[in-house]
Every structure is written in C-alpha cells, then in structure tokens.
Amino acid sequence: MGKKTISMVGVPMDLGQSRRGVDMGPAAIRYAGVVERLENLGYEINDLGNIEIENVGKDAKREIRNVNAIVEVNRKLAHTVEKIMEEGSFPLVLGGDHSIAIGTIAGVSKFFHQLGVIWYDAHGDLNTPETSPSGNIHGMPLATSLGLGERDLVNIGGYAPKLKYENIVIIGARSLDEGEKDLIKKKGIKVYTMHEVDRMGMSAIIEETIAYLKNKTDGIHLSFDLDALDPIYAPGVGTPVSGGVTFRETHLALEMLAETNLITSAEFVEVNPILDERNKTGSLTVELIGSLFGERIL
Ligand SMILES: NC(=[NH2+])NCCC[C@H](N)C(=O)O
Ligand SMILES: [Mn+2]
Ligand SMILES: [Mn+2]
C-alpha cells in the first residue's frame, strides 16, 4: 500500500439482508485488535468511528427491502469515503452487510474514472430488484455500481454508473442466481469461480487479475466478503456457502495484492458475531487485513 495513513470507518448496518447481528461486525473487528495490528505494521490509523444508521422499522413487504434507509446510509458513507480520499488517506471500511459497497464505491469512484474492483465473494452480488430471489440489497451492490437497479441507489453521489463491466473481477464465486449468470455471460464479466480456484490455484488467479486490471484502471478497490472463505474458517457470516476458499489461499491472495501496491481502498463485510464462534471470523478478518497491508510470516 503506497500510503502510510489509513482512515477506518465502520458501517453497522444489517438492513441489506434478513439475519440480525451483522450490524455488530465493526465492533467485532475492532475488538479483535485491528488498530493495533495495523499500528504494528507502521501505519498511522485514523479511526473515524461508525456511520450512524437510521432507526427504521424493517419493511419486509417491499420487494427491495429497506431501500430508503440503505440509500441514506450509503449517501453518508460515500461522503465520508470521499473526504478520506481528499485527505490522501487510505479508506478502510468495516461492515456491516455488503450493501455498503454501494457507498464505498460511490466515494472512491469520484477520484478514479477507471476504477477497478476485485470482488472476493461466494456470491456475485449482481442481482437487480427484478432478478433477486430474496429482495435483499446485499445481493445487489455490484449490479448497482454498474448502473443497474433501483434509481435512488444507482444514482448515489449524483452520477452513474460508477464501474465498467471490463474493470471488475469476481473471485471465489460458487452461488450465482440465474439472472446473475445471464448478466455475466452477456457482459463478459471476469469471474474466477471455485472451479478456477481449484484448477488454476490462487497464485495464478491473482497474477491474471492484476494483469487484467493493471493497465486499464487508475485505482483498484477490494470488496472483501468474508463468506468467500469456506465456513470452516469463517462461520460468522449470514449466507454461508460450503466449498469455499481456504485460509491459506486467502492470505496468499492478500499478500500478493499487498506486493503490487495497486489497491487504493478496501472494505471487509458480512462479519456476523451472533452467528460466529468466539469471534473466530472477526479475528480472521483482522489477520486478513494484516496481510493486505503487508504483514508477512517472515
Ligand atoms: N453479500 C452477500 N452475502 N450476498 C448474498 C446474496 C445471496 C443471493 N444471491 C441474493 O441475492 O439474495
Ligand atoms: Mn457473499
Ligand atoms: Mn457479498
């Protein structure tokens, strides 16, 4: 990572999905010692605290659940991330459910007109309100950032789209809905499913990912969903899918990304301490953040 100052912001939001507890993700990650971990690596950490979440009753009847509150939260987050970028600091966002990626990406894409995104996830998060099987917005943030879906969400920050199809790479996918598969094929989105992880190995995948993004992007955001990992390693997530990426493969991926110095922002999402085992997933997140910021075994 080029910059020596990291600005961390928590987004204690659970409105993008249906299971309680993911709003406590930022607390669990802080409790597991993220600040100390990064300070030990020589960074100056600016913990900006949490974004305030409106106290709204859940409206389960709408086909896009809690959309108005999620728009509000993401507007605030986009604004905060934009300020961090203006100050020349590295934005590190702690979730919260994955719908917060809409705000993070809205904030950083003001500074990078060819923003690249690495989406490390068991899911594609490429649903629109029309294709979503659940109505949960945490299954839609990548589509939203590409300009698809509910207008108010798509237009956060006053412009759309934030991303181009050819500037995104999904790694770890193993649960894709029909509409997501259609979109991936139609637009030629680069996806490394678990089949490719097994077949090629993580090392080759990260090398290819960097080669694919390096020359056409001016910044790369890492959107890291803890459910990309196998639930053996990360049990504290709301939508676990078996057959996931291993602990070592994931560290390797992040160590290799650290070496490139190309990552310009990051978020770690979907940590749910209520579903976790003694903060295993929160602690894992802190370890993984360490690797992203240059920690090595030796
Ligand atoms: N960020 C996540 N964990 N997303 C899970 C999405 C699950 C499913 N594809 C849906 O749209 O509801
Ligand atoms: Mn996921
Ligand atoms: Mn996700």
mmCIF file of C-alpha atoms and ligand atoms in Angstrom:
data_model
loop_
_atom_site.group_PDB
_atom_site.id
_atom_site.type_symbol
_atom_site.label_atom_id
_atom_site.label_comp_id
_atom_site.label_asym_id
_atom_site.label_seq_id
_atom_site.Cartn_x
_atom_site.Cartn_y
_atom_site.Cartn_z
ATOM 1 C CA MET A 1 0.000 0.000 0.000
ATOM 2 C CA GLY A 2 1.510 3.281 -1.025
ATOM 3 C CA LYS A 3 0.020 5.390 1.753
ATOM 4 C CA LYS A 4 1.074 5.348 5.348
ATOM 5 C CA THR A 5 -2.173 6.690 6.788
ATOM 6 C CA ILE A 6 -5.313 4.548 6.948
ATOM 7 C CA SER A 7 -8.719 6.008 7.778
ATOM 8 C CA MET A 8 -11.094 3.400 9.112
ATOM 9 C CA VAL A 9 -14.861 3.748 9.206
ATOM 10 C CA GLY A 10 -17.430 1.248 10.487
ATOM 11 C CA VAL A 11 -20.874 0.804 8.965
ATOM 12 C CA PRO A 12 -23.024 -1.094 11.485
ATOM 13 C CA MET A 13 -25.772 -1.878 9.013
ATOM 14 C CA ASP A 14 -27.853 -5.047 8.730
ATOM 15 C CA LEU A 15 -30.683 -3.702 6.565
ATOM 16 C CA GLY A 16 -29.418 -5.262 3.328
ATOM 17 C CA GLN A 17 -30.241 -8.782 4.449
ATOM 18 C CA SER A 18 -32.552 -10.661 6.799
ATOM 19 C CA ARG A 19 -30.425 -12.000 9.657
ATOM 20 C CA ARG A 20 -29.696 -9.942 12.742
ATOM 21 C CA GLY A 21 -26.173 -9.450 14.044
ATOM 22 C CA VAL A 22 -24.126 -8.217 11.086
ATOM 23 C CA ASP A 23 -24.587 -4.670 12.433
ATOM 24 C CA MET A 24 -22.139 -5.729 15.164
ATOM 25 C CA GLY A 25 -19.439 -6.571 12.616
ATOM 26 C CA PRO A 26 -17.406 -3.369 13.057
ATOM 27 C CA ALA A 27 -17.361 -3.841 16.853
ATOM 28 C CA ALA A 28 -16.179 -7.458 16.498
ATOM 29 C CA ILE A 29 -13.382 -6.468 14.113
ATOM 30 C CA ARG A 30 -12.261 -3.613 16.362
ATOM 31 C CA TYR A 31 -12.426 -5.899 19.406
ATOM 32 C CA ALA A 32 -10.151 -8.382 17.627
ATOM 33 C CA GLY A 33 -7.480 -5.677 17.524
ATOM 34 C CA VAL A 34 -7.457 -4.199 14.041
ATOM 35 C CA VAL A 35 -5.973 -0.865 15.132
ATOM 36 C CA GLU A 36 -3.030 -2.429 16.996
ATOM 37 C CA ARG A 37 -2.402 -4.848 14.140
ATOM 38 C CA LEU A 38 -2.055 -2.008 11.642
ATOM 39 C CA GLU A 39 -0.059 0.196 14.005
ATOM 40 C CA ASN A 40 2.423 -2.639 14.439
ATOM 41 C CA LEU A 41 2.898 -2.595 10.682
ATOM 42 C CA GLY A 42 3.895 1.062 10.875
ATOM 43 C CA TYR A 43 0.685 2.743 9.786
ATOM 44 C CA GLU A 44 -0.985 5.722 11.316
ATOM 45 C CA ILE A 45 -4.626 4.776 11.938
ATOM 46 C CA ASN A 46 -7.381 7.293 11.990
ATOM 47 C CA ASP A 47 -10.471 5.534 13.380
ATOM 48 C CA LEU A 48 -13.409 7.707 12.380
ATOM 49 C CA GLY A 49 -15.909 5.585 14.320
ATOM 50 C CA ASN A 50 -19.181 4.404 12.836
ATOM 51 C CA ILE A 51 -21.622 5.859 10.346
ATOM 52 C CA GLU A 52 -24.941 6.483 12.072
ATOM 53 C CA ILE A 53 -27.727 4.167 10.939
ATOM 54 C CA GLU A 54 -31.289 5.494 10.909
ATOM 55 C CA ASN A 55 -33.604 3.769 13.303
ATOM 56 C CA VAL A 56 -36.150 2.471 10.828
ATOM 57 C CA GLY A 57 -38.578 -0.364 11.247
ATOM 58 C CA LYS A 58 -37.921 -3.154 8.793
ATOM 59 C CA ASP A 59 -40.400 -3.198 5.969
ATOM 60 C CA ALA A 60 -40.340 -6.813 4.830
ATOM 61 C CA LYS A 61 -43.150 -6.300 2.358
ATOM 62 C CA ARG A 62 -41.257 -4.282 -0.212
ATOM 63 C CA GLU A 63 -39.501 -6.239 -2.917
ATOM 64 C CA ILE A 64 -36.339 -4.230 -2.269
ATOM 65 C CA ARG A 65 -36.145 -4.445 1.478
ATOM 66 C CA ASN A 66 -35.282 -1.246 3.417
ATOM 67 C CA VAL A 67 -34.283 0.621 0.295
ATOM 68 C CA ASN A 68 -34.800 4.153 1.646
ATOM 69 C CA ALA A 69 -32.685 3.628 4.755
ATOM 70 C CA ILE A 70 -29.971 1.935 2.696
ATOM 71 C CA VAL A 71 -29.858 4.887 0.304
ATOM 72 C CA GLU A 72 -29.415 7.256 3.267
ATOM 73 C CA VAL A 73 -26.629 5.237 4.874
ATOM 74 C CA ASN A 74 -24.763 4.869 1.602
ATOM 75 C CA ARG A 75 -25.005 8.599 0.883
ATOM 76 C CA LYS A 76 -23.342 9.297 4.225
ATOM 77 C CA LEU A 77 -20.716 6.611 3.650
ATOM 78 C CA ALA A 78 -19.919 7.907 0.147
ATOM 79 C CA HIS A 79 -19.405 11.370 1.587
ATOM 80 C CA THR A 80 -17.113 10.080 4.353
ATOM 81 C CA VAL A 81 -15.043 7.994 1.923
ATOM 82 C CA GLU A 82 -14.734 10.978 -0.397
ATOM 83 C CA LYS A 83 -13.337 13.093 2.444
ATOM 84 C CA ILE A 84 -10.829 10.367 3.338
ATOM 85 C CA MET A 85 -9.661 10.296 -0.284
ATOM 86 C CA GLU A 86 -9.356 14.096 -0.384
ATOM 87 C CA GLU A 87 -7.086 13.947 2.649
ATOM 88 C CA GLY A 88 -4.822 11.478 0.843
ATOM 89 C CA SER A 89 -5.547 8.684 3.317
ATOM 90 C CA PHE A 90 -6.453 5.052 2.536
ATOM 91 C CA PRO A 91 -10.173 4.270 3.125
ATOM 92 C CA LEU A 92 -10.734 1.035 5.072
ATOM 93 C CA VAL A 93 -14.448 0.316 5.558
ATOM 94 C CA LEU A 94 -15.760 -2.267 8.036
ATOM 95 C CA GLY A 95 -19.230 -3.798 7.553
ATOM 96 C CA GLY A 96 -21.998 -4.363 8.013
ATOM 97 C CA ASP A 97 -23.701 -6.200 5.202
ATOM 98 C CA HIS A 98 -22.403 -5.974 1.637
ATOM 99 C CA SER A 99 -24.927 -3.307 0.574
ATOM 100 C CA ILE A 100 -22.432 -0.781 1.986
ATOM 101 C CA ALA A 101 -20.192 -1.380 -1.029
ATOM 102 C CA ILE A 102 -22.575 0.915 -2.917
ATOM 103 C CA GLY A 103 -21.469 3.843 -0.751
ATOM 104 C CA THR A 104 -17.780 2.965 -0.624
ATOM 105 C CA ILE A 105 -17.590 2.642 -4.396
ATOM 106 C CA ALA A 106 -19.598 5.839 -4.889
ATOM 107 C CA GLY A 107 -16.998 7.636 -2.737
ATOM 108 C CA VAL A 108 -13.849 6.284 -4.374
ATOM 109 C CA SER A 109 -15.082 6.371 -7.950
ATOM 110 C CA LYS A 110 -15.176 10.185 -7.783
ATOM 111 C CA PHE A 111 -11.380 10.012 -7.791
ATOM 112 C CA PHE A 112 -10.854 7.175 -10.250
ATOM 113 C CA HIS A 113 -12.647 7.357 -13.557
ATOM 114 C CA GLN A 114 -11.433 3.876 -14.443
ATOM 115 C CA LEU A 115 -11.925 2.276 -11.065
ATOM 116 C CA GLY A 116 -11.088 -1.426 -10.909
ATOM 117 C CA VAL A 117 -12.837 -3.666 -8.386
ATOM 118 C CA ILE A 118 -11.841 -7.057 -7.034
ATOM 119 C CA TRP A 119 -14.975 -8.692 -5.602
ATOM 120 C CA TYR A 120 -13.862 -11.539 -3.314
ATOM 121 C CA ASP A 121 -17.113 -13.348 -2.543
ATOM 122 C CA ALA A 122 -19.046 -16.642 -2.654
ATOM 123 C CA HIS A 123 -21.749 -14.636 -4.442
ATOM 124 C CA GLY A 124 -21.870 -12.357 -7.454
ATOM 125 C CA ASP A 125 -23.996 -9.656 -5.807
ATOM 126 C CA LEU A 126 -25.129 -8.888 -9.350
ATOM 127 C CA ASN A 127 -28.869 -9.087 -8.763
ATOM 128 C CA THR A 128 -31.323 -6.341 -9.633
ATOM 129 C CA PRO A 129 -34.727 -5.954 -7.970
ATOM 130 C CA GLU A 130 -36.097 -7.931 -10.943
ATOM 131 C CA THR A 131 -33.706 -10.889 -10.702
ATOM 132 C CA SER A 132 -33.258 -11.014 -6.899
ATOM 133 C CA PRO A 133 -34.670 -14.158 -5.307
ATOM 134 C CA SER A 134 -34.634 -12.551 -1.855
ATOM 135 C CA GLY A 135 -35.240 -8.804 -2.148
ATOM 136 C CA ASN A 136 -32.075 -8.339 -0.070
ATOM 137 C CA ILE A 137 -29.952 -5.420 -1.238
ATOM 138 C CA HIS A 138 -26.709 -7.094 -0.107
ATOM 139 C CA GLY A 139 -27.193 -9.321 -3.173
ATOM 140 C CA MET A 140 -27.266 -6.243 -5.459
ATOM 141 C CA PRO A 141 -24.322 -3.878 -4.765
ATOM 142 C CA LEU A 142 -22.131 -4.846 -7.717
ATOM 143 C CA ALA A 143 -25.044 -4.535 -10.159
ATOM 144 C CA THR A 144 -25.961 -1.210 -8.557
ATOM 145 C CA SER A 145 -22.424 0.130 -9.037
ATOM 146 C CA LEU A 146 -22.598 -0.951 -12.684
ATOM 147 C CA GLY A 147 -25.711 1.205 -13.073
ATOM 148 C CA LEU A 148 -28.421 -1.461 -12.814
ATOM 149 C CA GLY A 149 -31.430 -1.434 -10.499
ATOM 150 C CA GLU A 150 -33.281 0.993 -8.238
ATOM 151 C CA ARG A 151 -32.700 4.593 -9.381
ATOM 152 C CA ASP A 152 -32.026 6.139 -5.977
ATOM 153 C CA LEU A 153 -29.401 3.535 -5.179
ATOM 154 C CA VAL A 154 -27.788 3.671 -8.621
ATOM 155 C CA ASN A 155 -27.551 7.484 -8.532
ATOM 156 C CA ILE A 156 -25.911 7.947 -5.123
ATOM 157 C CA GLY A 157 -23.310 10.694 -5.473
ATOM 158 C CA GLY A 158 -25.241 12.152 -8.398
ATOM 159 C CA TYR A 159 -23.807 10.065 -11.235
ATOM 160 C CA ALA A 160 -23.911 6.560 -12.674
ATOM 161 C CA PRO A 161 -22.507 4.111 -13.465
ATOM 162 C CA LYS A 162 -19.547 4.022 -11.099
ATOM 163 C CA LEU A 163 -17.933 0.997 -12.736
ATOM 164 C CA LYS A 164 -17.370 -0.542 -16.140
ATOM 165 C CA TYR A 165 -18.004 -4.219 -16.783
ATOM 166 C CA GLU A 166 -14.463 -4.760 -18.046
ATOM 167 C CA ASN A 167 -12.921 -3.306 -14.870
ATOM 168 C CA ILE A 168 -14.263 -5.846 -12.380
ATOM 169 C CA VAL A 169 -13.058 -9.296 -11.318
ATOM 170 C CA ILE A 170 -15.032 -11.682 -9.089
ATOM 171 C CA ILE A 171 -13.074 -14.321 -7.151
ATOM 172 C CA GLY A 172 -14.463 -17.245 -5.130
ATOM 173 C CA ALA A 173 -17.970 -17.454 -6.635
ATOM 174 C CA ARG A 174 -19.989 -20.607 -6.025
ATOM 175 C CA SER A 175 -23.550 -19.377 -5.581
ATOM 176 C CA LEU A 176 -24.878 -17.447 -8.561
ATOM 177 C CA ASP A 177 -28.553 -16.843 -9.340
ATOM 178 C CA GLU A 178 -29.910 -17.313 -12.866
ATOM 179 C CA GLY A 179 -30.133 -13.579 -13.586
ATOM 180 C CA GLU A 180 -26.555 -13.128 -12.396
ATOM 181 C CA LYS A 181 -25.306 -15.898 -14.680
ATOM 182 C CA ASP A 182 -27.085 -14.305 -17.630
ATOM 183 C CA LEU A 183 -25.527 -10.912 -16.887
ATOM 184 C CA ILE A 184 -22.034 -12.402 -16.501
ATOM 185 C CA LYS A 185 -22.330 -14.132 -19.883
ATOM 186 C CA LYS A 186 -23.963 -11.214 -21.676
ATOM 187 C CA LYS A 187 -21.374 -8.677 -20.482
ATOM 188 C CA GLY A 188 -18.351 -10.969 -20.388
ATOM 189 C CA ILE A 189 -17.622 -10.217 -16.725
ATOM 190 C CA LYS A 190 -14.371 -11.774 -15.499
ATOM 191 C CA VAL A 191 -15.245 -14.383 -12.856
ATOM 192 C CA TYR A 192 -12.972 -16.907 -11.167
ATOM 193 C CA THR A 193 -15.400 -19.404 -9.647
ATOM 194 C CA MET A 194 -14.294 -22.116 -7.216
ATOM 195 C CA HIS A 195 -13.740 -24.294 -10.277
ATOM 196 C CA GLU A 196 -10.947 -21.972 -11.401
ATOM 197 C CA VAL A 197 -9.625 -21.638 -7.835
ATOM 198 C CA ASP A 198 -9.285 -25.449 -7.694
ATOM 199 C CA ARG A 199 -7.930 -25.773 -11.182
ATOM 200 C CA MET A 200 -5.524 -22.850 -11.533
ATOM 201 C CA GLY A 201 -4.631 -22.113 -7.930
ATOM 202 C CA MET A 202 -4.897 -18.740 -6.243
ATOM 203 C CA SER A 203 -1.430 -17.611 -7.264
ATOM 204 C CA ALA A 204 -2.232 -17.739 -10.994
ATOM 205 C CA ILE A 205 -5.629 -16.144 -10.404
ATOM 206 C CA ILE A 206 -4.162 -13.119 -8.663
ATOM 207 C CA GLU A 207 -1.446 -12.770 -11.313
ATOM 208 C CA GLU A 208 -4.085 -12.860 -14.060
ATOM 209 C CA THR A 209 -6.334 -10.461 -12.152
ATOM 210 C CA ILE A 210 -3.561 -7.909 -11.815
ATOM 211 C CA ALA A 211 -2.551 -8.288 -15.465
ATOM 212 C CA TYR A 212 -6.206 -7.860 -16.464
ATOM 213 C CA LEU A 213 -6.779 -4.690 -14.393
ATOM 214 C CA LYS A 214 -3.389 -3.027 -14.205
ATOM 215 C CA ASN A 215 -3.158 -1.051 -17.423
ATOM 216 C CA LYS A 216 -6.774 -0.025 -17.843
ATOM 217 C CA THR A 217 -7.579 1.134 -14.307
ATOM 218 C CA ASP A 218 -6.376 4.127 -12.267
ATOM 219 C CA GLY A 219 -7.265 2.676 -8.855
ATOM 220 C CA ILE A 220 -8.400 -0.709 -7.516
ATOM 221 C CA HIS A 221 -10.952 -1.231 -4.763
ATOM 222 C CA LEU A 222 -11.004 -4.545 -2.875
ATOM 223 C CA SER A 223 -14.504 -5.522 -1.781
ATOM 224 C CA PHE A 224 -13.973 -8.455 0.544
ATOM 225 C CA ASP A 225 -16.965 -10.534 1.679
ATOM 226 C CA LEU A 226 -15.951 -12.931 4.468
ATOM 227 C CA ASP A 227 -18.300 -15.578 3.044
ATOM 228 C CA ALA A 228 -15.817 -16.131 0.198
ATOM 229 C CA LEU A 229 -13.911 -18.257 2.688
ATOM 230 C CA ASP A 230 -15.157 -21.727 3.482
ATOM 231 C CA PRO A 231 -17.484 -21.637 6.531
ATOM 232 C CA ILE A 232 -14.932 -23.871 8.308
ATOM 233 C CA TYR A 233 -12.740 -20.763 8.565
ATOM 234 C CA ALA A 234 -15.431 -18.083 8.607
ATOM 235 C CA PRO A 235 -18.565 -19.405 10.314
ATOM 236 C CA GLY A 236 -19.765 -15.951 11.362
ATOM 237 C CA VAL A 237 -21.484 -14.880 8.147
ATOM 238 C CA GLY A 238 -25.169 -14.631 7.248
ATOM 239 C CA THR A 239 -25.131 -16.507 3.948
ATOM 240 C CA PRO A 240 -22.508 -19.273 4.264
ATOM 241 C CA VAL A 241 -21.832 -21.498 1.243
ATOM 242 C CA SER A 242 -19.722 -24.631 1.600
ATOM 243 C CA GLY A 243 -16.840 -25.431 -0.726
ATOM 244 C CA GLY A 244 -15.127 -22.080 -0.271
ATOM 245 C CA VAL A 245 -11.675 -20.577 -0.469
ATOM 246 C CA THR A 246 -9.227 -21.717 2.212
ATOM 247 C CA PHE A 247 -7.452 -19.732 4.890
ATOM 248 C CA ARG A 248 -4.060 -20.034 3.186
ATOM 249 C CA GLU A 249 -5.349 -19.305 -0.330
ATOM 250 C CA THR A 250 -6.908 -16.132 1.009
ATOM 251 C CA HIS A 251 -3.803 -14.993 2.834
ATOM 252 C CA LEU A 252 -1.807 -15.649 -0.306
ATOM 253 C CA ALA A 253 -4.225 -13.585 -2.388
ATOM 254 C CA LEU A 254 -3.946 -10.647 0.012
ATOM 255 C CA GLU A 255 -0.164 -10.941 0.364
ATOM 256 C CA MET A 256 0.161 -10.858 -3.408
ATOM 257 C CA LEU A 257 -2.146 -7.854 -3.656
ATOM 258 C CA ALA A 258 -0.061 -6.088 -0.999
ATOM 259 C CA GLU A 259 3.074 -6.684 -3.094
ATOM 260 C CA THR A 260 1.566 -4.942 -6.106
ATOM 261 C CA ASN A 261 0.862 -1.700 -4.250
ATOM 262 C CA LEU A 262 -2.142 -1.214 -6.522
ATOM 263 C CA ILE A 263 -5.001 -1.414 -4.015
ATOM 264 C CA THR A 264 -6.339 2.071 -3.279
ATOM 265 C CA SER A 265 -9.293 1.267 -0.960
ATOM 266 C CA ALA A 266 -10.816 -1.761 0.764
ATOM 267 C CA GLU A 267 -13.827 -2.979 2.682
ATOM 268 C CA PHE A 268 -14.391 -6.120 4.765
ATOM 269 C CA VAL A 269 -18.055 -7.061 5.095
ATOM 270 C CA GLU A 270 -20.638 -9.571 6.324
ATOM 271 C CA VAL A 271 -18.969 -10.422 9.664
ATOM 272 C CA ASN A 272 -21.824 -11.517 11.946
ATOM 273 C CA PRO A 273 -20.681 -12.052 15.555
ATOM 274 C CA ILE A 274 -24.047 -13.552 16.592
ATOM 275 C CA LEU A 275 -23.510 -16.449 14.187
ATOM 276 C CA ASP A 276 -19.787 -16.677 14.931
ATOM 277 C CA GLU A 277 -17.805 -18.995 17.213
ATOM 278 C CA ARG A 278 -15.926 -16.931 19.817
ATOM 279 C CA ASN A 279 -15.206 -14.140 17.330
ATOM 280 C CA LYS A 280 -13.339 -16.518 15.014
ATOM 281 C CA THR A 281 -14.486 -14.617 11.923
ATOM 282 C CA GLY A 282 -13.762 -11.225 13.489
ATOM 283 C CA SER A 283 -10.223 -12.356 14.380
ATOM 284 C CA LEU A 284 -9.739 -13.853 10.926
ATOM 285 C CA THR A 285 -10.748 -10.522 9.397
ATOM 286 C CA VAL A 286 -8.042 -8.732 11.377
ATOM 287 C CA GLU A 287 -5.448 -11.265 10.236
ATOM 288 C CA LEU A 288 -6.515 -10.854 6.641
ATOM 289 C CA ILE A 289 -6.392 -7.066 6.929
ATOM 290 C CA GLY A 290 -2.829 -7.546 8.212
ATOM 291 C CA SER A 291 -1.896 -9.454 5.048
ATOM 292 C CA LEU A 292 -3.484 -6.829 2.809
ATOM 293 C CA PHE A 293 -1.329 -4.184 4.463
ATOM 294 C CA GLY A 294 1.922 -6.053 4.069
ATOM 295 C CA GLU A 295 2.220 -8.421 7.019
ATOM 296 C CA ARG A 296 4.372 -11.449 6.221
ATOM 297 C CA ILE A 297 5.268 -14.623 8.111
ATOM 298 C CA LEU A 298 8.975 -13.737 7.890
HETATM 299 N N1 LIG B 1 -23.346 -10.153 0.121
HETATM 300 C C1 LIG B 1 -23.942 -11.318 0.229
HETATM 301 N N2 LIG B 1 -23.661 -12.136 1.184
HETATM 302 N N3 LIG B 1 -24.848 -11.605 -0.707
HETATM 303 C C2 LIG B 1 -25.646 -12.820 -0.711
HETATM 304 C C3 LIG B 1 -26.633 -12.797 -1.816
HETATM 305 C C4 LIG B 1 -27.473 -14.048 -1.859
HETATM 306 C C5 LIG B 1 -28.426 -14.128 -3.043
HETATM 307 N N4 LIG B 1 -27.720 -14.179 -4.276
HETATM 308 C C6 LIG B 1 -29.385 -12.949 -3.016
HETATM 309 O O1 LIG B 1 -29.448 -12.175 -3.913
HETATM 310 O O2 LIG B 1 -30.128 -12.804 -2.075
HETATM 311 MN MN MN B 2 -21.301 -13.258 -0.212
HETATM 312 MN MN MN B 3 -21.253 -10.213 -0.977
#
